[in-house]
Amino acid sequence: MPRVIKRKEHPLSMRLPETDIAIIDRAAALRGRSRTDFVRDAAVRAAEDVLMETAPIRMSPAGFKAFVEVLSKPARPVPEMVELFQRAAPWESRNPKAEK
């Protein structure tokens, strides 16, 4: 008797406007991927984001108390962040004469 092999893949069909297909194809080509591969990855990534946004965070009462205590303390500056925010942005002019 032949063995039944379960399929590991399931078809998914969508009807999309031509403009959407053109955008997807252009982006997929820029990434060097097929339309199917590009759309699958984008859909899975979006689904994971939604699931992570709605996942409850569980902790013990003692853990929650410690968490609240840390949040209640005054903020301390992080030297690396202070230095980062003091730098000029790449689009800002470094030439003082150009600012006038």
Short mmCIF file of C-alpha atoms in Angstrom, two decimals:
data_model
loop_
_atom_site.label_atom_id
_atom_site.label_comp_id
_atom_site.label_asym_id
_atom_site.label_seq_id
_atom_site.Cartn_x
_atom_site.Cartn_y
_atom_site.Cartn_z
CA MET A 1 0.00 0.00 0.00
CA PRO A 2 1.46 3.41 -0.97
CA ARG A 3 2.30 5.85 1.80
CA VAL A 4 0.40 9.12 1.89
CA ILE A 5 2.77 12.05 2.02
CA LYS A 6 1.42 15.22 3.59
CA ARG A 7 2.09 18.40 1.69
CA LYS A 8 4.13 20.91 3.61
CA GLU A 9 3.00 23.81 1.46
CA HIS A 10 -0.47 25.28 1.09
CA PRO A 11 -1.57 27.43 -1.83
CA LEU A 12 -2.58 31.04 -1.28
CA SER A 13 -4.27 32.99 -4.04
CA MET A 14 -4.89 36.75 -4.26
CA ARG A 15 -6.36 39.08 -6.79
CA LEU A 16 -4.43 42.33 -6.92
CA PRO A 17 -4.60 45.42 -9.09
CA GLU A 18 -1.99 45.68 -11.82
CA THR A 19 -0.40 48.65 -10.05
CA ASP A 20 0.16 46.61 -6.87
CA ILE A 21 1.72 43.77 -8.87
CA ALA A 22 4.02 46.26 -10.60
CA ILE A 23 5.20 47.67 -7.25
CA ILE A 24 5.72 44.19 -5.80
CA ASP A 25 7.59 43.01 -8.90
CA ARG A 26 9.83 46.07 -8.87
CA ALA A 27 10.70 45.62 -5.19
CA ALA A 28 11.24 41.88 -5.61
CA ALA A 29 13.57 42.51 -8.54
CA LEU A 30 15.57 45.02 -6.49
CA ARG A 31 16.04 42.31 -3.86
CA GLY A 32 16.82 39.66 -6.48
CA ARG A 33 13.87 37.52 -5.41
CA SER A 34 10.80 36.03 -7.02
CA ARG A 35 7.41 37.64 -6.53
CA THR A 36 6.22 34.64 -4.50
CA ASP A 37 9.27 34.66 -2.24
CA PHE A 38 9.08 38.42 -1.73
CA VAL A 39 5.34 38.41 -0.91
CA ARG A 40 5.65 35.39 1.40
CA ASP A 41 8.46 37.00 3.40
CA ALA A 42 6.62 40.33 3.63
CA ALA A 43 3.38 38.65 4.75
CA VAL A 44 5.10 36.48 7.35
CA ARG A 45 7.04 39.49 8.69
CA ALA A 46 3.82 41.53 8.97
CA ALA A 47 2.04 38.63 10.70
CA GLU A 48 4.90 38.23 13.20
CA ASP A 49 4.75 41.98 13.97
CA VAL A 50 1.03 41.78 14.72
CA LEU A 51 1.49 38.72 16.91
CA MET A 52 4.32 40.37 18.84
CA GLU A 53 2.21 43.51 19.39
CA THR A 54 -0.59 41.49 20.93
CA ALA A 55 1.47 38.96 22.90
CA PRO A 56 0.87 39.35 26.62
CA ILE A 57 3.88 39.87 28.84
CA ARG A 58 3.72 37.63 31.88
CA MET A 59 5.74 38.07 35.04
CA SER A 60 5.54 37.12 38.67
CA PRO A 61 4.28 39.62 41.26
CA ALA A 62 7.87 40.04 42.50
CA GLY A 63 9.12 40.58 38.94
CA PHE A 64 6.39 43.14 38.28
CA LYS A 65 7.27 44.98 41.51
CA ALA A 66 10.96 45.12 40.48
CA PHE A 67 9.93 46.33 37.01
CA VAL A 68 7.79 49.15 38.43
CA GLU A 69 10.58 50.15 40.82
CA VAL A 70 13.04 50.53 37.95
CA LEU A 71 10.53 52.58 35.96
CA SER A 72 9.86 54.81 38.97
CA LYS A 73 13.50 55.84 39.40
CA PRO A 74 14.73 59.03 37.74
CA ALA A 75 16.25 58.52 34.32
CA ARG A 76 20.04 58.49 34.05
CA PRO A 77 21.82 59.82 30.99
CA VAL A 78 23.53 57.26 28.80
CA PRO A 79 26.86 58.80 27.70
CA GLU A 80 26.69 57.22 24.24
CA MET A 81 23.19 58.62 23.66
CA VAL A 82 24.20 62.09 24.90
CA GLU A 83 27.14 62.08 22.48
CA LEU A 84 24.93 60.86 19.63
CA PHE A 85 22.38 63.63 20.11
CA GLN A 86 25.11 66.27 20.22
CA ARG A 87 26.36 65.32 16.76
CA ALA A 88 25.16 67.21 13.72
CA ALA A 89 22.78 65.24 11.53
CA PRO A 90 24.23 64.16 8.14
CA TRP A 91 21.94 66.60 6.33
CA GLU A 92 22.90 69.52 8.57
CA SER A 93 25.62 71.84 7.39
CA ARG A 94 28.90 71.65 9.25
CA ASN A 95 29.96 74.96 7.70
CA PRO A 96 28.91 77.87 10.02
CA LYS A 97 29.04 80.30 7.07
CA ALA A 98 26.39 78.27 5.23
CA GLU A 99 23.97 78.65 8.16
CA LYS A 100 23.71 82.44 7.73
#
